[in-house]
Coordinates of C-alpha atoms in Angstrom, one line a residue:
Chain A
M1 CA 84.6 80.4 101.9
I2 CA 83.6 83.9 100.7
R3 CA 84.0 86.8 103.0
A4 CA 82.1 89.8 101.6
Y5 CA 82.4 93.3 103.2
S6 CA 81.1 96.7 102.2
S7 CA 81.2 100.0 104.1
T8 CA 80.1 103.5 103.3
I9 CA 78.9 106.9 104.6
I10 CA 75.2 107.5 104.7
A11 CA 74.4 111.2 105.0
V12 CA 71.6 110.7 107.6
P13 CA 71.9 110.6 111.4
V14 CA 72.5 107.2 112.8
D15 CA 69.4 106.9 114.9
Q16 CA 67.2 107.4 111.8
V17 CA 69.2 104.9 109.8
W18 CA 69.0 102.3 112.6
E19 CA 65.3 102.8 113.1
R20 CA 64.7 102.0 109.5
V21 CA 67.1 99.1 109.2
R22 CA 66.2 97.3 112.4
D23 CA 62.7 96.8 111.1
F24 CA 63.6 93.3 109.9
N25 CA 60.3 92.8 108.0
G26 CA 60.7 96.2 106.4
L27 CA 63.5 95.4 103.9
P28 CA 61.3 96.3 100.9
N29 CA 60.9 99.8 102.4
W30 CA 64.5 100.6 101.3
H31 CA 66.2 97.7 99.4
P32 CA 65.3 97.7 95.7
A33 CA 65.9 93.9 95.4
A34 CA 63.2 93.0 98.0
T35 CA 59.5 93.1 97.8
D36 CA 56.5 91.6 99.5
S37 CA 58.0 90.6 102.9
R38 CA 56.2 88.8 105.7
I39 CA 57.3 87.2 109.0
E40 CA 56.5 83.5 109.0
E41 CA 54.4 81.6 111.5
G42 CA 52.9 84.5 113.3
R43 CA 56.0 85.4 115.2
A44 CA 56.7 89.1 115.9
N45 CA 58.9 91.2 113.6
G46 CA 62.1 91.8 115.5
E47 CA 61.9 88.7 117.7
V48 CA 65.3 87.0 117.5
G49 CA 64.6 83.7 115.8
C50 CA 61.8 85.0 113.5
V51 CA 62.0 84.3 109.7
R52 CA 61.4 87.0 107.1
N53 CA 60.1 85.7 103.8
F54 CA 60.4 88.1 100.9
A55 CA 60.3 88.0 97.1
L56 CA 63.2 89.1 94.9
A57 CA 62.1 92.1 92.8
D58 CA 63.3 90.4 89.6
G59 CA 60.8 87.6 90.0
S60 CA 63.4 84.9 90.5
G61 CA 61.9 83.5 93.7
R62 CA 61.5 84.0 97.5
I63 CA 64.3 84.3 100.1
R64 CA 63.9 83.2 103.7
E65 CA 66.2 84.7 106.4
T66 CA 66.4 84.1 110.2
L67 CA 67.1 86.9 112.6
L68 CA 70.1 85.6 114.6
S69 CA 70.9 88.7 116.8
L70 CA 69.9 92.3 117.3
S71 CA 71.5 94.8 119.5
H72 CA 70.1 98.3 120.2
T73 CA 73.3 99.1 122.1
D74 CA 75.6 98.4 119.3
R75 CA 73.2 99.1 116.4
T76 CA 74.0 95.7 114.9
L77 CA 71.9 92.8 113.6
S78 CA 72.8 89.5 112.0
Y79 CA 70.8 86.9 110.1
D80 CA 71.3 83.7 108.0
M81 CA 69.7 82.7 104.7
L82 CA 67.9 79.4 104.6
P83 CA 68.8 76.9 101.8
N84 CA 66.7 76.1 98.7
G85 CA 66.1 79.7 97.6
P86 CA 66.9 81.2 94.2
L87 CA 70.5 82.1 95.1
P88 CA 73.1 79.3 95.3
F89 CA 74.4 80.3 98.7
V90 CA 75.5 77.8 101.3
N91 CA 75.9 78.6 105.1
Y92 CA 75.2 82.3 104.4
V93 CA 75.4 84.5 107.5
A94 CA 75.4 88.3 107.3
R95 CA 75.8 91.1 109.8
M96 CA 75.1 94.9 109.6
K97 CA 76.5 97.6 111.9
F98 CA 75.8 101.3 112.1
S99 CA 78.0 103.8 113.9
P100 CA 77.6 107.6 114.4
I101 CA 80.1 110.0 112.7
T102 CA 80.1 112.4 115.6
D103 CA 81.5 115.5 113.8
R104 CA 79.0 115.5 111.0
D105 CA 75.9 113.8 112.3
E106 CA 76.0 111.1 109.6
T107 CA 76.4 107.3 109.7
F108 CA 79.2 104.9 109.0
A109 CA 77.5 101.7 107.7
E110 CA 79.0 98.2 107.5
W111 CA 77.7 95.0 106.0
W112 CA 79.5 91.6 106.2
A113 CA 78.7 88.1 104.9
E114 CA 80.3 84.7 105.0
F115 CA 79.1 82.0 102.7
E116 CA 80.0 79.4 100.1
A117 CA 78.9 79.5 96.5
G118 CA 77.1 76.2 95.7
D119 CA 77.8 76.6 92.0
G120 CA 81.5 77.3 92.4
Q121 CA 81.2 80.8 90.9
T122 CA 83.1 82.3 93.9
D123 CA 84.3 85.5 92.3
H124 CA 81.0 86.3 90.7
W125 CA 79.0 85.9 93.9
H126 CA 81.6 87.7 96.0
K127 CA 81.3 90.8 93.8
F128 CA 77.5 90.4 93.5
V129 CA 77.0 90.5 97.2
E130 CA 79.5 93.4 97.9
N131 CA 78.3 95.5 95.0
D132 CA 74.7 94.7 94.2
V133 CA 73.3 93.6 97.6
F134 CA 75.4 95.6 100.0
H135 CA 76.6 98.8 98.3
G136 CA 73.5 99.1 96.1
G137 CA 71.4 98.5 99.3
F138 CA 73.2 101.2 101.2
R139 CA 72.8 103.8 98.4
A140 CA 69.1 103.0 98.2
L141 CA 68.8 103.2 101.9
E142 CA 70.2 106.7 101.8
V143 CA 67.9 107.7 99.0
S144 CA 64.9 106.4 100.9
F145 CA 65.3 109.2 103.4
S146 CA 65.3 112.0 100.7
E147 CA 62.2 110.6 99.1
R148 CA 60.2 110.8 102.3
K149 CA 61.2 114.2 103.5
Chain B
M1 CA 80.3 103.2 139.0
I2 CA 79.9 99.6 140.1
R3 CA 81.0 96.8 137.9
A4 CA 79.6 93.5 139.0
Y5 CA 80.7 90.2 137.5
S6 CA 79.9 86.6 138.5
S7 CA 80.8 83.4 136.6
T8 CA 80.3 79.7 137.3
I9 CA 79.8 76.2 135.9
I10 CA 76.3 74.9 135.3
A11 CA 76.2 71.1 135.0
V12 CA 73.7 71.2 132.1
P13 CA 74.4 71.3 128.3
V14 CA 74.6 74.9 127.0
D15 CA 71.7 74.5 124.5
Q16 CA 69.3 73.6 127.4
V17 CA 70.6 76.5 129.5
W18 CA 70.3 79.0 126.7
E19 CA 66.8 77.9 125.8
R20 CA 65.6 78.6 129.3
V21 CA 67.5 81.8 129.9
R22 CA 66.7 83.4 126.6
D23 CA 63.0 83.3 127.5
F24 CA 63.0 86.9 128.7
N25 CA 59.6 86.8 130.2
G26 CA 60.4 83.4 131.9
L27 CA 62.7 84.8 134.7
P28 CA 60.3 83.4 137.4
N29 CA 60.8 79.9 135.9
W30 CA 64.2 79.8 137.4
H31 CA 65.2 82.9 139.4
P32 CA 63.8 82.7 143.0
A33 CA 63.8 86.5 143.4
A34 CA 61.3 87.0 140.6
T35 CA 57.6 86.2 140.3
D36 CA 54.6 87.2 138.2
S37 CA 56.3 88.4 135.0
R38 CA 54.6 89.9 132.0
I39 CA 55.7 91.7 128.8
E40 CA 54.3 95.2 128.7
E41 CA 52.2 96.8 125.9
G42 CA 51.4 93.6 124.0
R43 CA 54.9 93.3 122.5
A44 CA 56.3 89.9 121.9
N45 CA 58.5 88.2 124.5
G46 CA 62.0 88.1 123.0
E47 CA 61.5 91.2 120.7
V48 CA 64.4 93.5 121.3
G49 CA 63.0 96.6 122.9
C50 CA 60.3 94.8 124.9
V51 CA 59.9 95.5 128.6
R52 CA 59.5 92.7 131.2
N53 CA 57.6 93.7 134.3
F54 CA 58.0 91.3 137.3
A55 CA 57.5 91.3 141.0
L56 CA 60.2 90.7 143.5
A57 CA 59.4 87.6 145.5
D58 CA 59.9 89.5 148.8
G59 CA 57.0 91.7 148.1
S60 CA 59.1 94.9 147.9
G61 CA 57.8 96.0 144.5
R62 CA 58.0 95.5 140.7
I63 CA 61.0 95.7 138.4
R64 CA 60.9 96.8 134.8
E65 CA 63.7 95.8 132.4
T66 CA 64.2 96.5 128.7
L67 CA 65.7 93.8 126.4
L68 CA 68.6 95.6 124.7
S69 CA 70.2 92.8 122.7
L70 CA 69.9 89.1 122.1
S71 CA 72.2 86.9 120.1
H72 CA 71.5 83.2 119.3
T73 CA 75.0 83.0 117.8
D74 CA 76.8 84.1 120.9
R75 CA 74.2 83.0 123.4
T76 CA 74.2 86.4 125.0
L77 CA 71.6 88.9 126.0
S78 CA 71.6 92.3 127.6
Y79 CA 69.0 94.5 129.3
D80 CA 68.6 97.7 131.4
M81 CA 66.6 98.3 134.5
L82 CA 64.1 101.2 134.3
P83 CA 64.3 103.8 137.2
N84 CA 61.8 104.3 140.0
G85 CA 61.7 100.6 141.1
P86 CA 62.3 99.2 144.5
L87 CA 66.1 99.0 144.1
P88 CA 68.2 102.2 144.2
F89 CA 70.0 101.5 141.0
V90 CA 70.9 104.1 138.4
N91 CA 71.9 103.5 134.8
Y92 CA 71.8 99.7 135.4
V93 CA 72.8 97.7 132.4
A94 CA 73.4 93.9 132.6
R95 CA 74.6 91.2 130.2
M96 CA 74.6 87.4 130.3
K97 CA 76.6 85.0 128.2
F98 CA 76.7 81.2 128.1
S99 CA 79.5 79.1 126.5
P100 CA 79.9 75.4 126.0
I101 CA 82.5 73.5 128.0
T102 CA 83.2 71.1 125.2
D103 CA 85.0 68.3 127.1
R104 CA 82.2 67.8 129.6
D105 CA 79.0 69.0 127.9
E106 CA 78.4 71.6 130.6
T107 CA 78.0 75.4 130.5
F108 CA 80.2 78.3 131.5
A109 CA 77.9 81.1 132.6
E110 CA 78.7 84.8 133.0
W111 CA 76.7 87.7 134.2
W112 CA 77.8 91.4 134.2
A113 CA 76.3 94.6 135.4
E114 CA 77.3 98.2 135.4
F115 CA 75.4 100.7 137.6
E116 CA 75.5 103.3 140.2
A117 CA 74.0 103.0 143.7
G118 CA 71.6 106.0 144.2
D119 CA 71.9 105.6 148.0
G120 CA 75.7 105.6 148.0
Q121 CA 75.9 102.1 149.5
T122 CA 78.3 101.0 146.8
D123 CA 79.9 98.0 148.5
H124 CA 76.6 96.7 149.8
W125 CA 75.0 96.7 146.4
H126 CA 78.1 95.4 144.6
K127 CA 78.1 92.3 146.7
F128 CA 74.3 92.0 146.6
V129 CA 74.2 91.9 142.8
E130 CA 77.2 89.5 142.5
N131 CA 76.1 87.1 145.3
D132 CA 72.4 87.3 145.6
V133 CA 71.2 88.2 142.1
F134 CA 73.9 86.6 139.9
H135 CA 75.4 83.7 141.8
G136 CA 72.2 82.8 143.6
G137 CA 70.4 83.0 140.3
F138 CA 72.9 80.7 138.6
R139 CA 72.6 78.1 141.3
A140 CA 68.8 78.2 141.1
L141 CA 69.0 77.9 137.3
E142 CA 71.0 74.7 137.7
V143 CA 68.6 73.3 140.2
S144 CA 65.6 74.1 138.0
F145 CA 66.8 71.4 135.5
S146 CA 67.0 68.7 138.2
E147 CA 63.5 69.5 139.4
R148 CA 61.9 69.0 136.0
K149 CA 63.7 65.8 135.0
Chain C
M1 CA 86.5 75.9 105.9
I2 CA 87.2 74.2 109.2
R3 CA 86.1 75.8 112.4
A4 CA 87.7 74.2 115.4
Y5 CA 86.8 75.0 119.0
S6 CA 87.7 73.4 122.3
S7 CA 87.0 74.7 125.8
T8 CA 87.7 73.3 129.2
I9 CA 88.2 74.1 132.9
I10 CA 91.8 74.6 134.1
A11 CA 92.1 74.2 137.9
V12 CA 94.4 77.2 138.3
P13 CA 93.6 80.9 138.9
V14 CA 93.2 82.9 135.6
D15 CA 96.0 85.3 136.3
Q16 CA 98.5 82.5 136.6
V17 CA 97.2 80.8 133.4
W18 CA 97.2 84.1 131.5
E19 CA 100.8 85.0 132.6
R20 CA 102.0 81.7 131.2
V21 CA 100.0 81.6 128.0
R22 CA 100.7 85.2 127.0
D23 CA 104.4 84.5 126.8
F24 CA 104.2 83.9 123.0
N25 CA 107.7 82.5 122.8
G26 CA 107.1 80.2 125.8
L27 CA 104.9 77.7 124.0
P28 CA 107.4 74.9 124.8
N29 CA 107.1 75.6 128.5
W30 CA 103.7 74.0 128.5
H31 CA 102.6 72.5 125.1
P32 CA 104.2 69.1 124.6
A33 CA 104.0 69.3 120.8
A34 CA 106.4 72.4 120.8
T35 CA 110.1 72.7 121.4
D36 CA 113.0 75.1 120.7
S37 CA 111.1 78.3 120.1
R38 CA 112.6 81.6 119.1
I39 CA 111.3 85.0 118.0
E40 CA 112.5 85.9 114.5
E41 CA 114.4 88.9 113.4
G42 CA 115.3 90.3 116.8
R43 CA 111.7 91.6 117.5
A44 CA 110.5 91.5 121.1
N45 CA 108.5 88.5 122.3
G46 CA 104.9 89.8 122.8
E47 CA 105.2 92.6 120.2
V48 CA 102.2 92.3 118.0
G49 CA 103.5 91.3 114.6
C50 CA 106.4 89.2 115.9
V51 CA 106.9 85.7 114.5
R52 CA 107.6 82.7 116.8
N53 CA 109.5 79.9 115.1
F54 CA 109.3 76.5 117.0
A55 CA 110.0 72.9 116.2
L56 CA 107.4 70.2 116.4
A57 CA 108.5 67.7 119.1
D58 CA 107.9 64.8 116.7
G59 CA 110.7 66.1 114.5
S60 CA 108.4 66.7 111.5
G61 CA 109.5 70.3 111.0
R62 CA 109.3 73.9 112.2
I63 CA 106.2 76.0 112.5
R64 CA 106.1 79.8 112.1
E65 CA 103.3 81.8 113.6
T66 CA 102.6 85.6 113.7
L67 CA 101.1 87.3 116.8
L68 CA 98.1 89.2 115.4
S69 CA 96.5 90.6 118.6
L70 CA 97.0 90.5 122.3
S71 CA 94.7 92.0 125.0
H72 CA 95.5 92.1 128.7
T73 CA 92.0 93.4 129.4
D74 CA 90.2 90.4 127.8
R75 CA 93.0 87.9 128.3
T76 CA 92.9 86.9 124.7
L77 CA 95.5 86.6 121.9
S78 CA 95.4 85.5 118.3
Y79 CA 97.9 84.4 115.7
D80 CA 98.2 83.0 112.2
M81 CA 100.3 80.1 110.9
L82 CA 102.6 80.9 108.0
P83 CA 102.5 78.6 104.9
N84 CA 105.0 76.0 103.9
G85 CA 105.3 74.3 107.2
P86 CA 104.9 70.6 108.1
L87 CA 101.1 70.8 108.5
P88 CA 98.9 71.2 105.4
F89 CA 96.9 74.1 106.8
V90 CA 95.9 77.1 104.6
N91 CA 94.8 80.5 106.0
Y92 CA 95.1 79.2 109.6
V93 CA 94.1 81.8 112.2
A94 CA 93.6 80.9 115.9
R95 CA 92.5 82.7 119.0
M96 CA 92.7 81.8 122.8
K97 CA 90.7 83.4 125.6
F98 CA 90.8 82.8 129.3
S99 CA 88.0 83.8 131.8
P100 CA 87.8 83.7 135.6
I101 CA 85.4 81.3 137.2
T102 CA 84.6 83.5 140.1
D103 CA 83.1 81.0 142.5
R104 CA 86.0 78.6 142.4
D105 CA 89.1 80.6 141.5
E106 CA 89.7 78.5 138.4
T107 CA 89.9 79.3 134.7
F108 CA 87.5 78.8 131.7
A109 CA 89.8 78.3 128.7
E110 CA 88.8 78.6 125.0
W111 CA 90.7 78.0 121.8
W112 CA 89.4 78.6 118.3
A113 CA 90.8 78.1 114.8
E114 CA 89.6 78.7 111.3
F115 CA 91.5 77.1 108.4
E116 CA 91.4 75.0 105.3
A117 CA 93.1 71.6 104.9
G118 CA 95.3 71.7 101.9
D119 CA 95.2 67.9 101.5
G120 CA 91.4 67.7 101.7
Q121 CA 91.4 65.6 104.9
T122 CA 88.9 68.0 106.5
D123 CA 87.6 65.6 109.2
H124 CA 91.0 64.3 110.2
W125 CA 92.5 67.8 110.7
H126 CA 89.4 69.2 112.4
K127 CA 89.6 66.5 115.0
F128 CA 93.4 66.7 115.2
V129 CA 93.3 70.4 116.0
E130 CA 90.4 70.2 118.5
N131 CA 91.7 67.1 120.3
D132 CA 95.5 67.0 120.0
V133 CA 96.5 70.6 119.7
F134 CA 93.8 72.3 121.7
H135 CA 92.5 69.8 124.3
G136 CA 95.8 68.1 124.7
G137 CA 97.5 71.5 125.1
F138 CA 95.0 72.6 127.8
R139 CA 95.6 69.5 129.8
A140 CA 99.3 69.9 129.6
L141 CA 99.0 73.5 130.5
E142 CA 97.2 72.5 133.7
V143 CA 99.8 69.9 134.5
S144 CA 102.6 72.4 134.0
F145 CA 101.4 74.2 137.1
S146 CA 101.5 71.1 139.3
E147 CA 105.0 70.2 138.2
R148 CA 106.4 73.6 139.2
K149 CA 104.7 73.9 142.6
Chain D
M1 CA 82.0 108.1 135.2
I2 CA 82.7 110.0 131.9
R3 CA 82.3 108.1 128.6
A4 CA 83.9 110.1 125.8
Y5 CA 83.5 109.2 122.2
S6 CA 84.6 110.9 118.9
S7 CA 84.5 109.5 115.4
T8 CA 85.3 111.0 112.1
I9 CA 86.4 110.4 108.5
I10 CA 90.1 110.6 107.6
A11 CA 90.7 111.0 103.9
V12 CA 93.6 108.5 103.9
P13 CA 93.5 104.7 103.2
V14 CA 93.1 102.7 106.4
D15 CA 96.4 100.8 106.1
Q16 CA 98.4 104.0 106.1
V17 CA 96.4 105.4 109.0
W18 CA 96.8 102.2 111.0
E19 CA 100.5 102.0 110.4
R20 CA 101.0 105.4 111.8
V21 CA 98.7 105.1 114.8
R22 CA 99.8 101.6 115.9
D23 CA 103.3 103.0 116.5
F24 CA 102.6 103.5 120.2
N25 CA 105.8 105.5 120.9
G26 CA 105.2 107.7 117.8
L27 CA 102.3 109.8 119.2
P28 CA 104.4 113.0 118.7
N29 CA 104.6 112.2 115.0
W30 CA 101.0 113.2 114.6
H31 CA 99.3 114.5 117.8
P32 CA 100.1 118.1 118.5
A33 CA 99.6 117.8 122.2
A34 CA 102.5 115.2 122.6
T35 CA 106.2 115.6 122.3
D36 CA 109.4 113.8 123.4
S37 CA 108.0 110.2 123.8
R38 CA 110.0 107.2 125.0
I39 CA 109.2 103.6 126.0
E40 CA 110.1 103.0 129.6
E41 CA 112.4 100.3 131.0
G42 CA 113.8 99.1 127.7
R43 CA 110.7 97.3 126.6
A44 CA 109.9 97.2 123.0
N45 CA 107.5 99.7 121.4
G46 CA 104.3 97.8 120.6
E47 CA 104.8 95.1 123.2
V48 CA 101.5 94.9 125.1
G49 CA 102.3 96.0 128.6
C50 CA 104.9 98.6 127.6
V51 CA 104.6 102.2 129.0
R52 CA 105.0 105.2 126.8
N53 CA 106.2 108.4 128.6
F54 CA 105.7 111.6 126.7
A55 CA 105.6 115.3 127.5
L56 CA 102.6 117.5 126.9
A57 CA 103.5 120.2 124.4
D58 CA 102.1 123.0 126.7
G59 CA 104.8 122.1 129.2
S60 CA 102.4 121.1 131.9
G61 CA 104.1 117.8 132.6
R62 CA 104.6 114.2 131.4
I63 CA 102.0 111.5 130.8
R64 CA 102.5 107.8 131.2
E65 CA 100.3 105.3 129.4
T66 CA 100.3 101.5 129.3
L67 CA 99.5 99.6 126.1
L68 CA 96.7 97.2 127.1
S69 CA 95.8 95.6 123.8
L70 CA 96.7 95.8 120.2
S71 CA 95.0 93.9 117.3
H72 CA 96.2 94.0 113.7
T73 CA 93.1 92.1 112.7
D74 CA 90.7 94.7 114.0
R75 CA 93.0 97.7 113.7
T76 CA 92.3 98.6 117.3
L77 CA 94.4 99.4 120.4
S78 CA 93.7 100.3 124.0
Y79 CA 95.7 101.9 126.8
D80 CA 95.3 103.3 130.3
M81 CA 96.8 106.5 131.8
L82 CA 98.8 106.1 134.9
P83 CA 97.9 108.3 137.9
N84 CA 99.9 111.3 139.2
G85 CA 100.2 113.0 135.9
P86 CA 99.3 116.6 135.0
L87 CA 95.6 115.7 134.1
P88 CA 93.2 115.0 137.0
F89 CA 92.0 111.7 135.4
V90 CA 91.2 108.6 137.4
N91 CA 90.9 105.1 136.0
Y92 CA 91.3 106.4 132.5
V93 CA 91.1 103.7 129.8
A94 CA 91.0 104.6 126.1
R95 CA 90.5 102.6 122.9
M96 CA 91.0 103.5 119.2
K97 CA 89.6 101.7 116.2
F98 CA 90.1 102.2 112.4
S99 CA 87.8 100.8 109.7
P100 CA 88.0 101.0 105.9
I101 CA 85.4 102.9 104.0
T102 CA 85.4 100.6 101.0
D103 CA 83.7 102.8 98.4
R104 CA 86.1 105.7 98.8
D105 CA 89.4 104.2 100.1
E106 CA 89.3 106.4 103.3
T107 CA 89.1 105.6 107.0
F108 CA 86.4 105.7 109.6
A109 CA 88.2 106.5 112.9
E110 CA 86.8 106.0 116.4
W111 CA 88.3 107.0 119.8
W112 CA 86.7 106.1 123.2
A113 CA 87.6 106.8 126.8
E114 CA 86.1 106.0 130.2
F115 CA 87.4 107.8 133.2
E116 CA 86.5 109.9 136.3
A117 CA 87.5 113.5 136.8
G118 CA 89.4 113.8 140.1
D119 CA 88.5 117.5 140.4
G120 CA 84.8 117.0 139.8
Q121 CA 84.9 119.1 136.6
T122 CA 83.0 116.4 134.7
D123 CA 81.5 118.4 131.8
H124 CA 84.8 120.3 131.2
W125 CA 86.9 117.2 131.0
H126 CA 84.3 115.3 128.9
K127 CA 84.4 118.0 126.3
F128 CA 88.1 118.5 126.5
V129 CA 88.8 114.8 125.8
E130 CA 86.2 114.6 123.0
N131 CA 87.1 117.9 121.3
D132 CA 90.8 118.6 122.0
V133 CA 92.3 115.2 122.5
F134 CA 90.3 113.1 120.2
H135 CA 88.8 115.3 117.5
G136 CA 91.8 117.6 117.4
G137 CA 94.1 114.6 117.3
F138 CA 92.2 113.0 114.3
R139 CA 92.4 116.3 112.3
A140 CA 96.1 116.5 113.0
L141 CA 96.5 112.9 112.1
E142 CA 95.0 113.6 108.7
V143 CA 97.1 116.6 108.1
S144 CA 100.2 114.7 109.0
F145 CA 99.8 112.7 105.8
S146 CA 99.6 115.8 103.6
E147 CA 102.7 117.3 105.0
R148 CA 104.8 114.3 104.2
K149 CA 103.6 113.7 100.7

């Protein structure tokens, strides 16, 4: 099993970061790998159990993810990835958490995933998730605040 | 500050218990103190941040509670109670958790709250929450499954 | 990866159960599979980081386990199993938690493990840990209180 | 009840920070407010349940604190402060947690406490704990690594 983890500092107050990230259907608003997201079956965005369905920006296919938990109190959310998508991930469950850095009004951001690589390319996918999906996502998240100011 | 806690065994499989309890707007379906519940402002039931607004069955007024977190993975949810209702509670935050008892296919149920009593009747309200709201609620929850079989 | 989980009711108050179980070197006092335990290297029993070294009662060898965490507040402890013992377990990490059942003064007991089976006998070892190690251990733990009354 | 919380970045790898901080009897090695610490009653340093007894550097008296939990896995520890010391704190329980910042090999440090102020000076003691005890402690912890290089 692969355990991926990335953490970083985002130079934006935690309430602003959390408001953007907790918008489960709004992944394309900040993550460059995602585009054209919708919530399936007329459920509400942010309802635990809803499925977001978005396209990968490289055109390789669509990903479907179920919101498993969301906590305003802890600023954390978790989701799984449904099978049969463009990535060879099995039993993929991920979690994000955002904490205030009180002496500088910035955010400590963490992103975890546990999964298996269906094609056996364990090292490749471990690095891909930590670097491209997580770290790249965090940097784009930070930039998304500058662009809109 | 009052810290209330009650736990018990419910003789029903955990998945059934959780499906009933996670219906945030469905409190009147099992708790005898609640009736006539609605989700405010057209938000979806189960969307973290939604407010349920229900009447106390004794006619003393309406209670409004915000869903703060909900996790399918851990079968836990938390909520706060908004001020200016019929109960003199301040900074009331509660959490429920349901765990499987694997050797008997039943449920271990836990309910916590932290709050202050605005009228200073600390012991009274501590016992009221643990006994009437929590323990009484759990027993009625269990009975609600027999009635519908 | 194998995820084992067993939970049960132990008809003994939680403080008594926790006092017995938190004695990391005292596993042979209640678990029938363990005998002749000692803490290695002169470290204190109950010091996080200490290693208990005990024999399996069936004579198949000795097991070494490191105490990873211990919390009085949550009545939980975790440990790993060091490699090269008699069981073919890889990356074995286990956790126990004990909660009060407030309306009957008994204990809800939980035991988790995550590990891989080095010999590939995944189903066999999954059941072995849940049934023999965990469930059998819990039943013997309960009995250990009757014997000493 | 007072809920104090401070968090910051410490420009030292998390394993080094944790090794220093988890030494429960070693508080004077890095916190400028503490001196002359010993573990009471011949228990081992780091054994959950042990009491550290240290003097405040300003000469105002000695503080006694019980180690309540310690986890290597999560790099977290908690403790309470026993009554009748020089500070007017009631039901004081504190927790520390240290997380890796993976893209810069530094540490995200968090420190929480819940307590009541026996003298009613709530705001004063809230700020004192967050600023002097926690934030001041973190800055001195960081400096303690430079001094020894």
